[in-house]
Amino acid sequence: MRLSAFVSFAVAFVSVVANNETGVPVGTPVPGDYTGPLRPQVHFSPPQHFMNDPNGCFFDGVDTWHLYYQYNPTAITGGNQHWGHAISKDLYHWVNEPIAIFPPDDNTQVYSGSAVIDVDNTSGFFPNQKNGVVAIYTLNSPGKEVQAISYSTDGGYTFTAYEGNPLIDINNPDFRDPKVIWYNDHWVMAVAYAQANTIAFYTSPDLKAWTHASNFTNPGLIAGQSTECPNMIEVPVDGTNQKKYLLTISRGGGFPNGGSGIQYFVGDFDGQAFTTNDDRTRWIEIGKDSYAGQFFWNVPDSVQGGVWIGWASNLPYSGGLPTAQENWRSSMTAPRRTFLKTASDPALFDLVLDLYDPSPVLGKDLDAKTVTGDVSAYSVDFSSVAANAVYLEANITGIGAAQNASFQYTLASATSGESVLASYAFSGAFEIDRANTKGWTDGGYVAPIRTEGLADPGDSWTFTALFDRSMLEVFLNGGLHAGTANVYPSEPLTQVSVATSGLPADAQVSLRVREVLSGWNPPPGESGGSGTCKRDAAPRWTPKSKRVVS
Ligand SMILES: *[C@@H]1O[C@H](CO)[C@@H](O)[C@H](O)[C@H]1NC(C)=O
Ligand SMILES: *[C@@H]1O[C@H](CO)[C@@H](O)[C@H](O)[C@H]1NC(C)=O
Ligand SMILES: *[C@@H]1O[C@H](CO)[C@@H](O)[C@H](O)[C@H]1NC(C)=O
Ligand SMILES: *[C@@H]1O[C@H](CO)[C@@H](O)[C@H](O)[C@H]1NC(C)=O
Ligand SMILES: *[C@@H]1O[C@H](CO)[C@@H](O)[C@H](O)[C@H]1NC(C)=O
């Protein structure tokens, strides 16, 4: 795996680098070219080679979000897994950092996991500081998966493996993806028995000694699929003083539109066990390209909810994405703000996964208008936007009982005739159609993505879409339904259109289309920008390192 054709390419790019594995830079960021036509400009994607799950997500308590990720620095497909690392002030402008966690030996890979700030030195690793970071992850070796930790005294930039690893070894080859949170007076780990449809909870006083506390399984967990990347957080219920625990579980297959997806359950946690009266099969997204999502640790209270990010891909086809032509594979989703809403069935709660504040990357209005009645032939050309990225909001009021109404959002290329369509029928059906793009022909990719039975929104409804070269994210009804879709045109999509039909004559549709500013390639004239990627060489801000958690 390591001796792939891409190794020599990687080496050629790396100048002053101390390597301890062929082609893997130590202590310096992997360089990246973020100019390719498929490269997202406000989503995180790896500088080169293959990325999958987000790992170790945390906010430092001052000004910096840390994102680690499953990273193969030596090939364009998965394998040889390390923890790559990037930081951001706003979750849209990213700076690549050196690889953070390396495999301990040639037979072992560093798989997914999480990170916490050990403010109270429970681990004993941090005698003189309050910002020590502990990463908790799976070590995968032939025939066995065990849980291990590494600690960082410099705020999460460099890590030392704990000499007592592994911490949990139950002689199981499918036991992975620990996500750790703090509960009152102890640490809690959710970890997957990947082939047993079961999540285990372990507890610990010090992040080192772990005790099995409970198992969670549920009739709503579809059978016969791998179980990965459990995540549990406490989130507010909108409009109430209530908080509930949300447990998300990634599934290697069985998603209704094919391939992988993420299920969720809402319930209670007593420090030892998660319980719920919800045994329905519910998925967090109506899009197909969202897996292994993770909640950030230590999110500021002002956010009022969790902050989540996912791997924007689908397992069966993730190794084939055409972005390999630009020598990288896979992007993360945009950041999402997560909270719960009381559902029409009072025993249940609905998940909201809305776009996290995009204002740092939104530029000028390209158009804004309000239409009375149906919208027809509304189209905005965004070919002048350097990032080839566009943001659209549509708010509809006065829908009444227009069950036959429908809404269509289209992205199109003026030159190639390609298009992508996202359509919503107010009877409760949503569809994304990527079949009219020519950049990829994979069967799972061109198949329609269709969800039925979405709840009636009532008299008003909102639609928000963030399009970013090869990424489309849509948010319906205030984020109650979120959909992520990779989009692979052969020519840039440069026109965005909206049309409706069947709305009452007095319905109001307010539309706003805004340019999106690149987080990777600032335009000429903007500070630090030159039209090409300067991020790795000269980030436009310097993180306040060695900071204290407030
Ligand atoms: C490679 O270097 C990193 C960073 O110094 C270290 O953590 C890791 O253990 C090393 N790996 C090997 C195989 O020597
Ligand atoms: C942190 O833990 C170490 C090891 O237990 C201990 O030596 C040190 O005094 C602790 N420091 C603080 C400030 O608690
Ligand atoms: C928890 O589930 C795992 C996987 O099915 C099983 O091996 C283990 O015995 C269970 N533990 C308990 C205490 O039930
Ligand atoms: C909805 O469409 C159906 C089938 O086209 C039609 O029979 C019905 O009258 C329509 N309802 C309204 C309220 O327009
Ligand atoms: C749509 O509604 C949201 C939420 O009320 C508001 O923030 C936004 O400005 C509205 N956009 C348009 C185009 O009306």
XYZ file of C-alpha atoms and ligand atoms in Angstrom:
620
model
C 0.000 0.000 0.000
C 2.728 2.467 0.877
C 4.685 1.850 -2.280
C 1.974 3.251 -4.500
C 2.622 5.271 -7.617
C 1.819 8.389 -5.639
C 4.724 8.117 -3.222
C 7.257 9.621 -5.585
C 4.828 12.427 -6.358
C 4.491 13.246 -2.656
C 8.232 13.197 -2.112
C 8.803 15.526 -5.024
C 6.633 18.159 -3.355
C 8.240 17.976 0.056
C 11.383 19.988 0.521
C 12.840 20.156 4.039
C 11.287 17.154 5.684
C 12.388 14.592 8.183
C 10.781 11.350 7.084
C 10.524 8.237 9.187
C 8.229 6.470 6.752
C 8.673 6.732 3.024
C 6.842 9.742 1.705
C 5.282 10.880 4.979
C 6.337 14.366 6.091
C 6.922 14.882 9.807
C 6.722 18.304 11.431
C 5.645 20.180 8.325
C 2.242 20.334 6.627
C 1.646 18.261 3.523
C 1.478 20.883 0.758
C -1.762 21.249 -1.175
C -2.928 22.807 -4.440
C -6.510 23.992 -3.927
C -7.049 25.394 -7.427
C -8.483 22.364 -9.257
C -11.960 22.767 -10.754
C -13.434 20.135 -8.418
C -11.690 21.438 -5.253
C -14.215 22.773 -2.758
C -13.332 26.318 -1.672
C -15.126 26.542 1.673
C -15.184 22.870 2.637
C -12.180 21.112 4.101
C -10.415 18.646 1.819
C -6.964 17.104 2.359
C -3.894 18.727 0.800
C -3.205 15.560 -1.195
C -4.205 11.904 -1.219
C -7.015 10.159 0.644
C -9.090 11.388 3.560
C -12.006 9.813 5.353
C -13.584 10.228 8.815
C -13.302 13.431 10.855
C -11.493 12.660 14.119
C -10.634 14.399 17.365
C -12.781 17.476 16.694
C -12.479 20.076 19.455
C -12.681 23.795 20.112
C -9.801 25.113 22.200
C -11.924 27.438 24.332
C -10.339 30.582 22.902
C -10.416 30.977 19.126
C -9.415 27.828 17.282
C -11.294 24.773 16.036
C -9.202 21.632 15.557
C -10.118 19.027 12.975
C -8.155 15.804 12.668
C -9.005 13.257 10.035
C -8.384 9.745 8.818
C -5.573 10.244 6.374
C -3.537 8.076 4.049
C -0.612 10.350 3.164
C 0.868 7.895 0.665
C -2.003 6.939 -1.649
C -5.239 8.100 -3.218
C -7.259 5.282 -1.614
C -7.692 4.231 2.022
C -4.975 2.362 3.972
C -1.882 3.400 5.958
C -4.126 5.495 8.194
C -2.730 8.468 10.138
C -4.420 11.449 11.788
C -4.112 14.477 9.510
C -4.747 17.857 11.129
C -6.159 21.265 10.217
C -7.269 24.298 12.224
C -9.796 27.054 11.645
C -11.150 30.156 13.321
C -14.580 29.906 11.709
C -14.864 26.326 10.362
C -14.677 27.626 6.755
C -11.124 29.003 6.437
C -8.756 26.099 7.114
C -5.012 25.932 7.644
C -3.230 22.624 7.125
C -1.045 21.524 10.019
C 1.553 18.723 10.149
C 0.223 15.177 10.479
C -0.638 14.810 14.168
C -0.649 11.083 14.949
C 1.460 8.403 13.288
C 1.143 4.621 13.442
C 3.460 3.077 16.057
C 4.745 0.407 13.659
C 4.395 -0.921 10.116
C 1.620 -3.400 10.965
C -0.633 -0.907 12.702
C -2.918 1.845 11.496
C -4.350 4.720 13.519
C -8.104 4.540 13.087
C -10.859 6.926 14.118
C -11.359 8.482 17.515
C -11.897 11.677 19.427
C -10.080 14.277 21.528
C -10.736 16.082 24.789
C -9.076 18.865 26.754
C -8.070 17.512 30.150
C -8.494 20.821 31.998
C -8.278 19.180 35.444
C -5.251 16.997 34.713
C -7.267 13.853 35.435
C -4.781 11.957 33.307
C -1.735 13.265 35.162
C -0.123 14.136 31.810
C -0.422 17.871 32.396
C 1.176 19.063 35.649
C 1.373 22.750 34.753
C -1.317 23.497 32.241
C -5.048 23.575 31.655
C -4.991 23.056 27.907
C -3.579 19.549 27.638
C -5.222 17.529 24.865
C -5.771 13.776 24.934
C -6.604 11.926 21.714
C -8.419 8.609 22.112
C -8.343 6.328 19.062
C -8.359 2.797 17.713
C -5.171 1.015 16.725
C -5.960 -1.461 13.956
C -3.590 -4.343 13.324
C -4.222 -7.670 11.586
C -6.852 -9.549 13.603
C -7.272 -6.982 16.356
C -8.602 -3.531 17.200
C -7.667 -1.916 20.525
C -8.212 1.517 22.076
C -5.225 3.767 22.788
C -4.416 7.375 23.700
C -1.818 10.021 22.885
C -1.393 13.322 24.694
C -0.393 16.798 23.607
C 1.111 19.510 25.801
C 1.128 22.117 22.991
C -2.624 22.444 22.493
C -3.085 19.626 20.007
C -0.302 20.199 17.468
C 2.079 17.381 18.445
C 1.248 14.201 20.348
C 3.114 11.609 22.408
C 1.759 8.066 22.582
C 1.028 6.893 26.147
C 3.465 4.172 27.161
C 0.596 2.193 28.761
C -1.191 1.606 25.420
C -3.345 -0.263 24.588
C -5.925 0.725 27.183
C -8.757 -1.551 26.107
C -7.897 -4.831 24.439
C -10.749 -7.361 24.349
C -9.143 -9.437 21.624
C -11.740 -8.314 19.082
C -11.003 -7.527 15.415
C -14.072 -5.247 15.052
C -14.018 -2.887 18.027
C -13.467 0.733 17.119
C -13.992 4.499 16.953
C -14.027 5.706 20.587
C -15.811 9.026 21.193
C -15.181 10.424 24.672
C -17.175 13.021 26.610
C -17.225 14.177 30.260
C -20.246 13.337 32.458
C -20.432 15.059 35.896
C -17.398 13.392 37.474
C -16.073 10.879 34.985
C -15.191 10.295 31.368
C -17.523 8.290 29.127
C -16.517 6.507 25.939
C -18.938 5.330 23.264
C -17.256 2.693 21.092
C -18.605 0.323 18.434
C -18.677 -3.447 18.381
C -18.629 -3.070 14.640
C -20.084 -6.465 13.707
C -22.540 -6.856 16.602
C -25.031 -4.003 16.004
C -24.015 -2.737 19.430
C -22.455 0.361 20.969
C -20.541 -0.088 24.218
C -20.153 2.573 26.888
C -17.023 2.547 29.028
C -16.243 4.892 31.923
C -12.966 6.190 33.332
C -11.731 8.585 36.031
C -8.462 9.373 34.241
C -8.732 8.510 30.504
C -6.373 5.575 31.134
C -8.287 2.940 33.138
C -11.589 2.062 31.458
C -14.470 -0.042 32.773
C -17.249 -1.476 30.614
C -20.494 0.134 31.833
C -23.246 -0.859 29.380
C -24.180 -1.982 25.902
C -26.717 -0.211 23.686
C -28.621 -1.909 20.905
C -32.067 -1.174 19.511
C -34.622 -2.718 17.120
C -34.316 0.426 14.980
C -30.677 -0.368 14.179
C -30.841 -2.008 10.772
C -29.374 -5.494 10.881
C -26.424 -6.952 9.050
C -24.408 -3.778 8.513
C -21.216 -2.602 10.132
C -21.613 -0.231 13.064
C -19.081 2.568 13.347
C -18.250 5.994 14.735
C -20.754 6.337 17.595
C -21.139 9.903 18.849
C -23.157 11.026 21.831
C -23.772 14.567 23.050
C -26.302 16.413 25.140
C -28.265 18.910 23.038
C -31.011 21.439 23.740
C -34.599 20.941 22.615
C -35.501 24.118 20.733
C -38.015 26.364 22.468
C -37.846 24.476 25.788
C -35.503 24.330 28.771
C -35.034 20.659 28.127
C -31.881 18.851 27.050
C -31.667 15.325 25.706
C -28.875 12.996 24.679
C -28.401 12.397 20.989
C -26.631 9.221 19.847
C -25.523 9.007 16.221
C -24.257 5.742 14.746
C -22.705 5.342 11.305
C -23.791 2.307 9.275
C -21.620 0.783 6.572
C -24.659 -0.078 4.424
C -28.422 -0.127 4.408
C -29.036 3.569 3.739
C -32.374 3.783 1.857
C -30.731 5.419 -1.179
C -27.840 2.962 -1.232
C -24.590 2.536 0.616
C -23.720 4.049 3.969
C -25.397 6.582 6.238
C -25.823 7.707 9.826
C -28.679 6.650 12.101
C -29.709 8.518 15.246
C -31.520 7.993 18.525
C -32.672 10.507 21.116
C -32.858 9.575 24.781
C -31.330 9.875 28.224
C -27.944 9.074 29.698
C -27.334 8.469 33.407
C -23.550 8.330 33.345
C -23.521 4.595 32.640
C -26.165 3.741 30.029
C -28.106 5.375 27.191
C -31.838 4.641 27.100
C -34.528 5.614 24.620
C -38.170 4.885 23.894
C -37.511 5.531 20.206
C -37.083 2.356 18.181
C -37.606 3.811 14.734
C -34.944 3.715 12.041
C -34.081 7.352 11.456
C -31.219 8.752 9.376
C -29.657 12.124 10.011
C -29.597 13.150 6.324
C -31.674 13.038 3.173
C -28.420 13.228 1.187
C -26.267 10.250 0.374
C -22.781 11.646 0.989
C -22.505 11.904 4.740
C -20.741 9.409 6.966
C -18.725 9.092 10.165
C -19.895 12.506 11.417
C -18.502 13.803 14.673
C -19.485 16.437 17.226
C -16.866 18.937 18.379
C -15.828 18.779 22.022
C -16.009 21.967 24.124
C -18.326 24.008 21.878
C -18.974 27.535 23.226
C -22.337 27.913 25.027
C -23.233 30.740 22.650
C -23.698 28.200 19.844
C -26.788 26.750 21.576
C -26.379 23.246 20.293
C -23.745 20.898 19.026
C -21.352 21.577 16.172
C -21.001 18.645 13.817
C -18.950 17.813 10.730
C -19.104 14.703 8.542
C -17.128 12.925 5.867
C -18.899 13.860 2.628
C -18.835 10.493 0.947
C -20.555 7.135 0.713
C -18.509 4.046 1.564
C -19.133 1.847 -1.501
C -17.945 4.508 -3.939
C -15.623 6.617 -1.795
C -12.528 4.959 -3.277
C -13.540 5.916 -6.815
C -14.280 9.632 -6.628
C -13.064 11.397 -9.793
C -11.237 14.041 -7.761
C -8.275 11.659 -7.988
C -7.510 13.561 -11.200
C -6.544 16.433 -8.876
C -4.664 14.032 -6.538
C -7.041 14.254 -3.590
C -10.100 12.316 -2.475
C -12.969 13.333 -0.235
C -14.146 16.506 1.386
C -15.759 17.115 4.741
C -19.302 18.469 4.909
C -19.741 22.091 5.896
C -20.053 22.549 9.666
C -23.542 22.102 11.052
C -25.311 23.402 14.124
C -27.262 20.623 15.801
C -30.199 20.715 18.167
C -33.533 18.962 18.627
C -37.122 19.911 17.967
C -40.180 18.436 19.579
C -41.772 16.174 16.971
C -45.478 15.905 16.242
C -45.332 12.611 18.132
C -44.573 13.984 21.617
C -42.592 10.903 22.535
C -40.073 11.648 19.812
C -37.678 14.421 18.900
C -36.484 15.496 15.484
C -32.887 16.301 14.693
C -31.945 19.659 13.176
C -28.636 19.706 11.323
C -28.587 23.252 9.967
C -25.685 25.022 8.270
C -23.364 26.573 10.871
C -23.019 30.355 10.408
C -21.641 30.729 6.858
C -21.253 34.531 7.038
C -17.392 34.449 7.081
C -17.434 33.179 3.481
C -20.478 34.993 2.095
C -19.802 37.931 -0.210
C -22.032 40.322 -2.063
C -25.604 39.704 -3.148
C -25.841 38.531 -6.736
C -29.596 39.000 -6.592
C -32.447 39.360 -4.101
C -36.148 39.626 -4.781
C -39.574 38.642 -3.522
C -42.058 37.023 -5.875
C -45.809 36.753 -5.261
C -47.239 33.416 -6.391
C -45.228 30.927 -8.379
C -41.628 31.594 -9.423
C -40.802 30.876 -13.021
C -37.646 31.380 -15.045
C -35.647 32.729 -12.098
C -31.993 32.247 -12.930
C -28.773 33.853 -11.695
C -25.471 33.559 -13.506
C -22.567 33.228 -11.059
C -19.786 32.661 -13.584
C -18.136 35.858 -12.288
C -17.659 34.333 -8.818
C -13.985 33.372 -8.524
C -14.681 30.520 -6.108
C -17.274 28.960 -8.457
C -19.437 28.675 -5.364
C -22.857 30.128 -4.609
C -25.255 30.419 -1.671
C -29.035 30.619 -2.092
C -31.891 31.193 0.335
C -35.557 30.772 -0.559
C -38.225 31.457 2.059
C -41.814 30.696 1.155
C -44.829 31.889 3.146
C -48.563 31.549 2.517
C -48.326 27.952 1.339
C -51.717 27.115 2.827
C -52.820 23.622 1.940
C -51.033 23.561 -1.411
C -50.230 19.861 -1.258
C -49.547 19.796 -4.983
C -46.961 22.557 -4.854
C -43.358 21.863 -5.697
C -40.013 23.641 -5.584
C -37.043 23.122 -7.862
C -33.426 24.239 -7.458
C -31.168 23.720 -10.454
C -27.449 24.213 -11.033
C -26.358 24.220 -14.649
C -23.373 24.691 -16.904
C -23.850 27.195 -19.719
C -21.311 25.385 -21.876
C -21.807 21.633 -21.437
C -25.558 21.404 -20.823
C -24.945 19.560 -17.560
C -27.234 20.157 -14.589
C -28.042 19.033 -11.067
C -31.571 19.226 -9.731
C -32.841 19.307 -6.155
C -36.625 19.190 -5.988
C -39.165 19.172 -3.209
C -42.839 18.272 -3.451
C -44.896 19.695 -0.600
C -46.612 16.331 -0.367
C -43.356 15.370 1.399
C -40.947 14.054 -1.237
C -37.416 15.293 -1.848
C -35.061 14.287 -4.621
C -31.552 15.085 -5.809
C -30.808 14.121 -9.407
C -27.142 14.015 -10.482
C -27.625 11.905 -13.617
C -27.103 14.866 -15.954
C -23.483 15.476 -14.907
C -20.677 13.986 -16.972
C -17.768 13.997 -14.529
C -18.485 10.538 -13.131
C -20.562 7.570 -14.223
C -20.546 5.412 -11.072
C -23.958 3.727 -10.742
C -24.374 4.722 -7.097
C -23.566 8.306 -8.012
C -25.988 8.703 -10.925
C -28.899 6.955 -9.168
C -31.564 9.384 -7.900
C -31.536 10.216 -4.189
C -35.161 10.230 -3.106
C -36.842 10.511 0.289
C -40.584 10.406 0.869
C -42.763 11.068 3.884
C -41.161 14.321 5.030
C -43.400 16.093 7.527
C -45.801 18.796 6.281
C -44.038 22.108 6.998
C -47.300 24.030 7.479
C -47.736 27.511 6.063
C -44.071 28.416 5.572
C -40.980 26.629 4.382
C -37.317 27.503 3.840
C -34.645 26.195 1.511
C -30.937 27.010 1.801
C -28.288 25.679 -0.558
C -24.510 25.960 -0.436
C -22.880 24.925 -3.703
C -19.078 24.681 -3.774
C -17.609 23.346 -7.065
C -18.138 19.626 -6.340
C -20.177 19.853 -3.142
C -23.869 20.657 -2.781
C -25.535 20.944 0.604
C -29.229 21.693 0.965
C -31.192 22.524 4.109
C -34.970 22.247 4.070
C -37.373 23.655 6.616
C -34.772 25.347 8.819
C -32.363 22.413 8.692
C -34.909 19.812 9.772
C -33.835 17.965 6.641
C -30.236 18.279 5.478
C -28.737 16.749 2.383
C -25.110 16.478 1.264
C -24.310 15.516 -2.326
C -21.022 15.301 -4.181
C -21.477 16.802 -7.647
C -19.084 16.010 -10.483
C -19.658 18.056 -13.641
C -17.150 18.005 -16.492
C -17.471 21.803 -16.800
C -18.055 24.227 -13.931
C -21.721 24.760 -13.015
C -22.298 28.528 -13.230
C -26.057 29.123 -13.272
C -28.458 28.692 -10.396
C -32.218 28.618 -10.962
C -35.364 28.320 -8.898
C -38.871 27.455 -10.034
C -42.056 26.602 -8.194
C -45.447 25.317 -9.254
C -48.798 24.948 -7.540
C -48.303 27.703 -4.938
C -51.338 29.844 -4.045
C -51.512 33.124 -6.000
C -50.796 35.121 -2.823
C -47.860 33.031 -1.571
C -44.626 34.987 -1.096
C -41.287 33.585 -2.203
C -38.291 35.598 -1.088
C -35.041 34.744 -2.801
C -31.465 35.768 -2.140
C -28.389 34.603 -4.034
C -24.940 35.465 -2.686
C -21.410 34.923 -3.880
C -19.246 32.608 -1.809
C -15.667 33.706 -1.085
C -12.928 31.110 -1.229
C -11.387 30.028 2.053
C -8.400 28.503 0.272
C -7.661 30.814 -2.632
C -8.302 34.397 -1.599
C -8.677 36.635 -4.641
C -5.940 39.085 -5.672
C -5.852 42.100 -3.379
C -7.302 40.353 -0.367
C -4.839 40.063 2.490
C -2.601 37.041 2.016
C -4.203 36.190 -1.272
C -2.698 35.936 -4.697
C -5.273 33.880 -6.516
C -3.326 30.733 -5.722
C -3.117 28.828 -2.503
C -0.877 30.480 0.046
C -2.425 28.920 3.083
C 0.288 26.416 3.826
C 3.108 28.867 3.320
C 1.595 31.876 5.078
C -1.633 31.459 6.987
C -3.453 34.763 7.303
C -3.741 34.469 11.051
C -1.543 33.001 13.709
C -3.307 30.868 16.281
C -2.747 31.932 19.870
C -0.911 28.787 20.763
C -0.409 27.521 24.332
C -3.783 28.911 25.273
C -5.822 28.324 28.351
C -9.288 26.886 28.300
C -11.696 29.338 29.830
C 7.293 8.753 13.024
O 7.421 10.033 13.635
C 6.323 10.365 14.470
C 6.512 11.808 14.908
O 7.768 12.000 15.457
C 6.243 9.389 15.622
O 5.130 9.702 16.436
C 6.066 7.972 15.078
O 6.089 7.048 16.115
C 7.167 7.649 14.077
N 6.848 6.391 13.429
C 7.740 5.422 13.260
C 7.251 4.192 12.558
O 8.896 5.511 13.654
C -1.012 16.543 37.360
O -0.852 15.160 37.535
C 0.473 14.768 37.847
C 0.502 13.255 37.908
O -0.498 12.813 38.773
C 0.890 15.354 39.188
O 2.250 15.030 39.414
C 0.739 16.856 39.107
O 0.984 17.397 40.392
C -0.663 17.210 38.673
N -0.706 18.668 38.564
C -1.740 19.363 38.926
C -1.633 20.847 38.782
O -2.742 18.843 39.379
C -21.766 -6.255 25.038
O -21.889 -6.587 23.661
C -20.789 -7.335 23.159
C -20.998 -7.482 21.663
O -22.204 -8.126 21.395
C -20.724 -8.671 23.863
O -19.595 -9.389 23.411
C -20.601 -8.426 25.360
O -20.668 -9.663 26.040
C -21.713 -7.519 25.851
N -21.459 -7.215 27.249
C -22.390 -7.315 28.164
C -21.985 -7.006 29.569
O -23.535 -7.615 27.890
C -53.662 18.074 -7.042
O -53.356 17.317 -8.179
C -54.323 16.306 -8.457
C -53.818 15.458 -9.582
O -53.269 16.246 -10.576
C -55.662 16.989 -8.774
O -56.661 16.006 -9.011
C -56.097 17.850 -7.597
O -57.228 18.570 -7.928
C -54.987 18.821 -7.228
N -55.331 19.500 -5.984
C -55.233 20.829 -5.840
C -55.636 21.352 -4.490
O -54.823 21.554 -6.703
C -35.088 33.536 5.284
O -35.426 33.346 6.643
C -34.313 33.388 7.516
C -34.788 32.988 8.879
O -35.827 33.788 9.292
C -33.718 34.771 7.468
O -32.589 34.834 8.316
C -33.280 35.057 6.047
O -32.785 36.361 5.950
C -34.436 34.882 5.085
N -33.952 34.989 3.723
C -34.662 35.543 2.764
C -34.070 35.517 1.407
O -35.757 36.021 2.974
